[in-house]
Tab-separated table of C-alpha atoms in Angstrom:
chain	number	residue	atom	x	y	z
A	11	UNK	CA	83.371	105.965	-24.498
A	12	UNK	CA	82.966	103.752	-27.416
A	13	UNK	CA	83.120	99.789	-26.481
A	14	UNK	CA	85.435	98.007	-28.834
A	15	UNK	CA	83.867	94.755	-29.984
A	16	UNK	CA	86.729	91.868	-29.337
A	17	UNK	CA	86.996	89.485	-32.453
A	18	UNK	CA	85.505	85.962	-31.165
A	19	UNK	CA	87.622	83.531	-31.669
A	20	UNK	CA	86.630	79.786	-33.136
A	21	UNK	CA	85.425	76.743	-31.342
A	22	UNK	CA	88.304	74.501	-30.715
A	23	UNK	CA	88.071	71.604	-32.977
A	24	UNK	CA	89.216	69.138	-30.190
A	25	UNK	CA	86.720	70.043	-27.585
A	26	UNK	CA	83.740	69.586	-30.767
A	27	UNK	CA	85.427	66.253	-31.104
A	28	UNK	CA	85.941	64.947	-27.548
A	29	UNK	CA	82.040	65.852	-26.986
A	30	UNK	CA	80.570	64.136	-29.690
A	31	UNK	CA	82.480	61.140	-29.108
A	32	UNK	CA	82.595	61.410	-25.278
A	33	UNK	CA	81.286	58.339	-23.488
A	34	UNK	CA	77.939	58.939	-21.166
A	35	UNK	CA	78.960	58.639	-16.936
A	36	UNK	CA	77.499	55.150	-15.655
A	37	UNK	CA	74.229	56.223	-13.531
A	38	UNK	CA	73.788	54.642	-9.930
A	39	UNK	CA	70.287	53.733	-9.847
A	40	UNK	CA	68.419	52.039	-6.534
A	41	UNK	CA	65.443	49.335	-7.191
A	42	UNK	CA	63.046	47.998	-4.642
A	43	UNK	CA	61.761	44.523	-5.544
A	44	UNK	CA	58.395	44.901	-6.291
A	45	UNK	CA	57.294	42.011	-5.269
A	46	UNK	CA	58.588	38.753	-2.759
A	47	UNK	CA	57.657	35.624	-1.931
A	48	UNK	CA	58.438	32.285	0.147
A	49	UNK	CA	57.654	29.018	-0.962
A	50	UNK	CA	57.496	25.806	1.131
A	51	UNK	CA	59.238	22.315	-0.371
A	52	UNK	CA	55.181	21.157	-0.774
A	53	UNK	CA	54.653	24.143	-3.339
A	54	UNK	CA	52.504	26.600	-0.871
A	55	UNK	CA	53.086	30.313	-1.304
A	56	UNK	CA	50.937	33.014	0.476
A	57	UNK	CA	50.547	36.075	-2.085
A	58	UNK	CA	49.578	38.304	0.680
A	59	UNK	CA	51.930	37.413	3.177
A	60	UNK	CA	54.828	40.199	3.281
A	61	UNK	CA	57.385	38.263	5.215
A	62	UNK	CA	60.335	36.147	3.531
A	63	UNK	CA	61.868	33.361	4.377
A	64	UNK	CA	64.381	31.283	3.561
A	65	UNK	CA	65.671	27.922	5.754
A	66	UNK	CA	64.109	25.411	8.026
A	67	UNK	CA	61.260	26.137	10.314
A	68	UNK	CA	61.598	23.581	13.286
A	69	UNK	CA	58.186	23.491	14.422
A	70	UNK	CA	56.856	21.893	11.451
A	71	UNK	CA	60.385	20.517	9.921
A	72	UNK	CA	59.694	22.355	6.025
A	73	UNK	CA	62.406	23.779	4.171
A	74	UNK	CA	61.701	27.122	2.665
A	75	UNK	CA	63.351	29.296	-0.059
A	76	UNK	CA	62.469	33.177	-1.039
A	77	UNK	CA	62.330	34.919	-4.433
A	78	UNK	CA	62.667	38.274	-5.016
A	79	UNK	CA	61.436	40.513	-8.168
A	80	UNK	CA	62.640	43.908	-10.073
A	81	UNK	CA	61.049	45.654	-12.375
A	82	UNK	CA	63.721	47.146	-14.662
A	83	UNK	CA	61.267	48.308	-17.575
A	84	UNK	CA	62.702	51.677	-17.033
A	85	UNK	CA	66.094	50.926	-17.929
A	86	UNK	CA	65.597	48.548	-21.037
A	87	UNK	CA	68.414	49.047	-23.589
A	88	UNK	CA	70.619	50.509	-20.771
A	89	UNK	CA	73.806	48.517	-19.867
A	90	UNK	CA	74.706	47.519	-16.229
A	91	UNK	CA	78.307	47.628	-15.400
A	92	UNK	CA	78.140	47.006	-11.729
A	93	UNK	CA	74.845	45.236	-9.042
A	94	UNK	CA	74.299	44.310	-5.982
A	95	UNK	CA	71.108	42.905	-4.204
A	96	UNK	CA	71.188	44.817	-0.501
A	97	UNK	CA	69.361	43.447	2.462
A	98	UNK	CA	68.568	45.935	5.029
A	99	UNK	CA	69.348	46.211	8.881
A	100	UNK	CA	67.245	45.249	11.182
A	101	UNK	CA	64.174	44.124	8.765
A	102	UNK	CA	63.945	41.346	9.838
A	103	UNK	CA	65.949	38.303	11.624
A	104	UNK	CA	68.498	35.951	10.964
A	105	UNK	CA	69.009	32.850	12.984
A	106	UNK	CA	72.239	30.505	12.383
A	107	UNK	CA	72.954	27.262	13.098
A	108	UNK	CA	76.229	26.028	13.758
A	109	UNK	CA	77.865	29.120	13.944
A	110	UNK	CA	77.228	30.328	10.498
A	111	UNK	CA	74.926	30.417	7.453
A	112	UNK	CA	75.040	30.906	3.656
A	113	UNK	CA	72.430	31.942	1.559
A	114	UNK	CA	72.971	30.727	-2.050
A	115	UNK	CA	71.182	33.283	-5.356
A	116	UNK	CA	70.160	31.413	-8.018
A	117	UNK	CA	68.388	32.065	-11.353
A	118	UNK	CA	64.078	32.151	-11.965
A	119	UNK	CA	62.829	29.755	-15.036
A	120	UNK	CA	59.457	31.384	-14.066
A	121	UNK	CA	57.634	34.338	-15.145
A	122	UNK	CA	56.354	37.217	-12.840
A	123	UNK	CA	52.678	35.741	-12.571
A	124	UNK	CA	53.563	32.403	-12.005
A	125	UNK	CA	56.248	32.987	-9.643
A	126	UNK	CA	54.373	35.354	-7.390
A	127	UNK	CA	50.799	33.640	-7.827
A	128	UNK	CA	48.566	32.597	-4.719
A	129	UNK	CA	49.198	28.770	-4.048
A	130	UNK	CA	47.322	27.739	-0.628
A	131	UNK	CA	47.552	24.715	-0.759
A	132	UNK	CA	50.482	21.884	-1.698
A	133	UNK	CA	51.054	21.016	-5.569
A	134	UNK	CA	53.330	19.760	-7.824
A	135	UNK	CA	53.444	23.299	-9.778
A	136	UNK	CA	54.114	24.831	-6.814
A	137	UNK	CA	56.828	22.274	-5.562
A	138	UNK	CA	58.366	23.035	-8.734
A	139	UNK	CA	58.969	26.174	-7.975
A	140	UNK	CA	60.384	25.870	-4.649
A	141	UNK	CA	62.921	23.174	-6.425
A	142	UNK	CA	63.576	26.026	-9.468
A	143	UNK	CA	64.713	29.397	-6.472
A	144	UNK	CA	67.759	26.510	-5.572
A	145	UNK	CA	68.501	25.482	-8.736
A	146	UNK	CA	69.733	25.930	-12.404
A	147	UNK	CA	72.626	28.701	-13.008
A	148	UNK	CA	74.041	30.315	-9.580
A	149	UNK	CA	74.789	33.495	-8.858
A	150	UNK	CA	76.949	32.857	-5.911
A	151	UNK	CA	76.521	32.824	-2.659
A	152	UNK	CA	77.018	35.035	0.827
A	153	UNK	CA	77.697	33.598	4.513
A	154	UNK	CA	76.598	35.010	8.166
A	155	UNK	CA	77.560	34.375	10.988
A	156	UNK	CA	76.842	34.328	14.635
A	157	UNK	CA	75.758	32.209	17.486
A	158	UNK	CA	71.707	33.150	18.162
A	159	UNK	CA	68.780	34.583	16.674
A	160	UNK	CA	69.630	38.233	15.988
A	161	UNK	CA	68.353	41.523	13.877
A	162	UNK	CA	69.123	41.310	10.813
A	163	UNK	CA	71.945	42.587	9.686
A	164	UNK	CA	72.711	44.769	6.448
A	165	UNK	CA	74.339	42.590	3.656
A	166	UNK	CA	74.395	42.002	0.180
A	167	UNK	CA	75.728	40.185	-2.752
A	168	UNK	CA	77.509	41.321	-5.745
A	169	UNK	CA	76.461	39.650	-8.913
A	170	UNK	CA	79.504	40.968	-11.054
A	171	UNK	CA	81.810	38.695	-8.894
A	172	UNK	CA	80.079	35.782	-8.291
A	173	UNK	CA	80.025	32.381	-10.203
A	174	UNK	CA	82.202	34.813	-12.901
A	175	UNK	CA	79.187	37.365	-13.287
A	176	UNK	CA	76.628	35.374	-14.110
A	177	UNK	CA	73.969	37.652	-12.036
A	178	UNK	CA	75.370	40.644	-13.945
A	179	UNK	CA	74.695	38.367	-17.014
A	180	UNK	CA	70.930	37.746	-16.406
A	181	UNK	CA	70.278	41.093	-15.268
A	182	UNK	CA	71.765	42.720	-18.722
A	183	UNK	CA	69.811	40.081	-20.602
A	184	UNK	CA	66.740	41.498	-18.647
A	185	UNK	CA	67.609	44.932	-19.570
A	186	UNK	CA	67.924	43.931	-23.766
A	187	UNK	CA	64.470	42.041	-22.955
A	188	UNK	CA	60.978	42.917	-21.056
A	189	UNK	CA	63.168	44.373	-17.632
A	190	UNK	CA	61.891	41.791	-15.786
A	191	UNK	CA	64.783	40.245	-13.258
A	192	UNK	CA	64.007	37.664	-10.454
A	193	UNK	CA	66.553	36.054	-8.131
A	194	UNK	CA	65.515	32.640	-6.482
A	195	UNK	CA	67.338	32.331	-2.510
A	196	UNK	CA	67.972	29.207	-0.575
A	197	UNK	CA	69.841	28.346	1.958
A	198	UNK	CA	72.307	26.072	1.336
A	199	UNK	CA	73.733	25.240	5.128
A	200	UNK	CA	70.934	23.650	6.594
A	201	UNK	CA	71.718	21.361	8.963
A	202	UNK	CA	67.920	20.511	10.214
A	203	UNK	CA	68.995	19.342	13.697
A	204	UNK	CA	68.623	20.776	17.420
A	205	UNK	CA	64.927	21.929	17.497
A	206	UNK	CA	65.987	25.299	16.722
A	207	UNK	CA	65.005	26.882	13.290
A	208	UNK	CA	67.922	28.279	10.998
A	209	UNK	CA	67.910	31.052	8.138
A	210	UNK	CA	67.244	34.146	7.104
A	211	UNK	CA	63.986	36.054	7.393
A	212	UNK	CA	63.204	39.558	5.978
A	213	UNK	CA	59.866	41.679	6.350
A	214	UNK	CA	58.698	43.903	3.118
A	215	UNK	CA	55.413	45.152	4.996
A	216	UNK	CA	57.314	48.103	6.261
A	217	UNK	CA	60.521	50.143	5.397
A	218	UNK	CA	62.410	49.513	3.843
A	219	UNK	CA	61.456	46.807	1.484
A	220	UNK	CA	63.103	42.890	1.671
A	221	UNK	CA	65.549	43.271	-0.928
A	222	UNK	CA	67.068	45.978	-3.378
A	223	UNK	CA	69.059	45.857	-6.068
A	224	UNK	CA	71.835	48.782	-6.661
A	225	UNK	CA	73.230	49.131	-9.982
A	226	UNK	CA	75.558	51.063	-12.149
A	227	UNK	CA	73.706	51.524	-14.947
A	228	UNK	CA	75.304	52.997	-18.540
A	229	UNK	CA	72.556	54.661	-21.036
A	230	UNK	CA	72.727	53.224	-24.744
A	231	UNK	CA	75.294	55.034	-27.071
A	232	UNK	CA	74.206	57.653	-29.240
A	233	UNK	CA	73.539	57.266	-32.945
A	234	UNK	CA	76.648	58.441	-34.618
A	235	UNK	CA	76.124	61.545	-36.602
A	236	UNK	CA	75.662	60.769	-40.268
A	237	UNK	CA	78.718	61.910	-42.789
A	238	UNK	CA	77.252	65.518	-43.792
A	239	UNK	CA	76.058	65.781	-40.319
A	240	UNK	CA	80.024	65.083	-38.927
A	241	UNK	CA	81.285	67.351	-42.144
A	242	UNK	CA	78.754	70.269	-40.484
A	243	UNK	CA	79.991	69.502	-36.845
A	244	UNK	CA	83.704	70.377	-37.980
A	245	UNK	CA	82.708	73.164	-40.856
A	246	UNK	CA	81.502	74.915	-37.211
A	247	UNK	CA	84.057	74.364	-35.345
A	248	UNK	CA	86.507	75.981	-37.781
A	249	UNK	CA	84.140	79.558	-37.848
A	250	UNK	CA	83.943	81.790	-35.031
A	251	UNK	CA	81.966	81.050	-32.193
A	252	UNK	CA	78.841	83.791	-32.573
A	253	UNK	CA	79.244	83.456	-36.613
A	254	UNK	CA	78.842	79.548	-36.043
A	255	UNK	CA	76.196	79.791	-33.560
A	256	UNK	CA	73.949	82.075	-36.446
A	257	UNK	CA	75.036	79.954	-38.893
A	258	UNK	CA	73.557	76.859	-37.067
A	259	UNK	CA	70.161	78.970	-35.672
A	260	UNK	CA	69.128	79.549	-39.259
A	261	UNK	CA	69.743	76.173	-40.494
A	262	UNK	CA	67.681	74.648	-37.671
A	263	UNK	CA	64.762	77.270	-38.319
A	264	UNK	CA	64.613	76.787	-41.925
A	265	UNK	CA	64.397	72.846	-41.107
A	266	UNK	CA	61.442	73.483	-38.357
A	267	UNK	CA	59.598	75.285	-41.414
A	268	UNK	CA	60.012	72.505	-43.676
A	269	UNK	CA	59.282	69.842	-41.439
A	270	UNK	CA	55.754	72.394	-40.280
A	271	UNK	CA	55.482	72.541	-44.429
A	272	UNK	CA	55.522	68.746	-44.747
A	273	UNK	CA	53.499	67.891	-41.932
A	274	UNK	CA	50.855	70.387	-43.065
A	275	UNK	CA	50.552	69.057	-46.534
A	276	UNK	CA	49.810	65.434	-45.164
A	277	UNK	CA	47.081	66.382	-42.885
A	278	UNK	CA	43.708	66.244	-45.152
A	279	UNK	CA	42.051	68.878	-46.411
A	280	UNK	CA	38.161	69.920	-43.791
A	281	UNK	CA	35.272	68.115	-45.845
């Protein structure tokens, strides 16, 4: 029996169309800070010390705020459409005061080394520092509550809706930059009475880490096709589908031997 060959039938122009122009999905991606820190009002900071803390520790009446850091280096030029920094359950403890507590984001003036360098002892660069993580441009803020000391509980904070996106703001302006993104924390109910100590505190010695930050994350748009290169797109849409897909193989191989031609004649001749 002799197999008749069907007639193939062209690409439809629309569907050519609709994928060179579609937009790319927005990609959820999941960060760890890589690095955390607390800072006492005097400027002290412990570099190896893998616990955070933000509020007032009673015993020796300091105030202390946190500061988390993400490296978003692998993203850079991508867009983010949607984040959130996620605090996990049980890593930690929180203990409120009063009923309730809110923990206030706030912007980093400092870079990476200076931020999350080893200050022993009290100083004025350090105090700095501590004054910077509660203040300048806020991201918002997100409020606990309960009645004693307790694991802590999962929570987060979405930067897209607080203090009208300004977290979503500073973390695109990371992305068009270096990727670097750091988020200052204090706590901004402190009442500093009772003998009992209030705030939040968060471990990232074990799993999983103090702080992550979850984003929706859109890649940068393609370069449009030049105008031969769109006039080519449709002149193969219009032909058959196996006639356009020979037409398009030979193109491309004649362009690889070029491109091998060129390349060859700039290397240097052996001595």
């Amino acid at each position: 029996m002799r197999l008749r060959r069907l007639p193939s039938r062209p690409l439809p122009l629309a569907a050519v169309a609709a994928a060179l122009a579609a937009p790319a999905a927005a990609l959820p991606v999941t960060i760890p800070a890589f690095d955390n820190g607390q800072y006492t009002q005097f400027g002290v900071h412990n570099a190896a010390d893998p616990a955070v803390f933000a509020g007032w520790f009673a015993t020796t009446g300091v105030d202390y705020r946190a500061a988390f850091g993400f490296d978003l280096s692998s993203y850079v030029g991508w867009t983010a459409t949607a984040a959130t920094i996620q605090f996990a359950a049980g890593n930690g403890y929180f203990r409120p005061y009063g009923g309730s507590e809110t923990l206030q984001f706030w912007d980093v003036g400092v870079s990476n080394a200076d931020l999350f360098a080893d200050r022993p002892s009290p100083s004025s660069a350090g105090a700095a520092i501590f004054a910077d993580l509660g203040s300048g441009t806020t991201y918002g803020s997100v409020a606990l509550f309960g009645s004693a000391t307790v694991a802590m509980p999962a929570f987060g904070f979405n930067f897209a809706t607080g203090n009208g996106g300004a977290g979503l703001f500073a973390i695109n302006a990371a992305l068009a930059g270096d990727g670097a993104f750091r988020v200052g924390a204090a706590v901004s109910s402190l009442i500093r009475s009772g003998g009992a100590s209030e705030g939040f505190w968060s471990g990232s010695g074990g799993v999983p880490v103090a702080a992550s930050l979850a984003l929706e994350l859109t890649p940068p748009a393609a370069v449009p096709l030049p105008a031969a290169g769109t006039v080519l797109a449709l002149a193969l849409a219009a032909l058959p589908a196996t006639r356009a897909r020979r037409l398009l193989g030979g193109l491309l191989r004649r362009l690889s031997a070029r491109l091998r031609a060129a390349d060859g004649a700039r290397r240097p001749s052996p001595a």
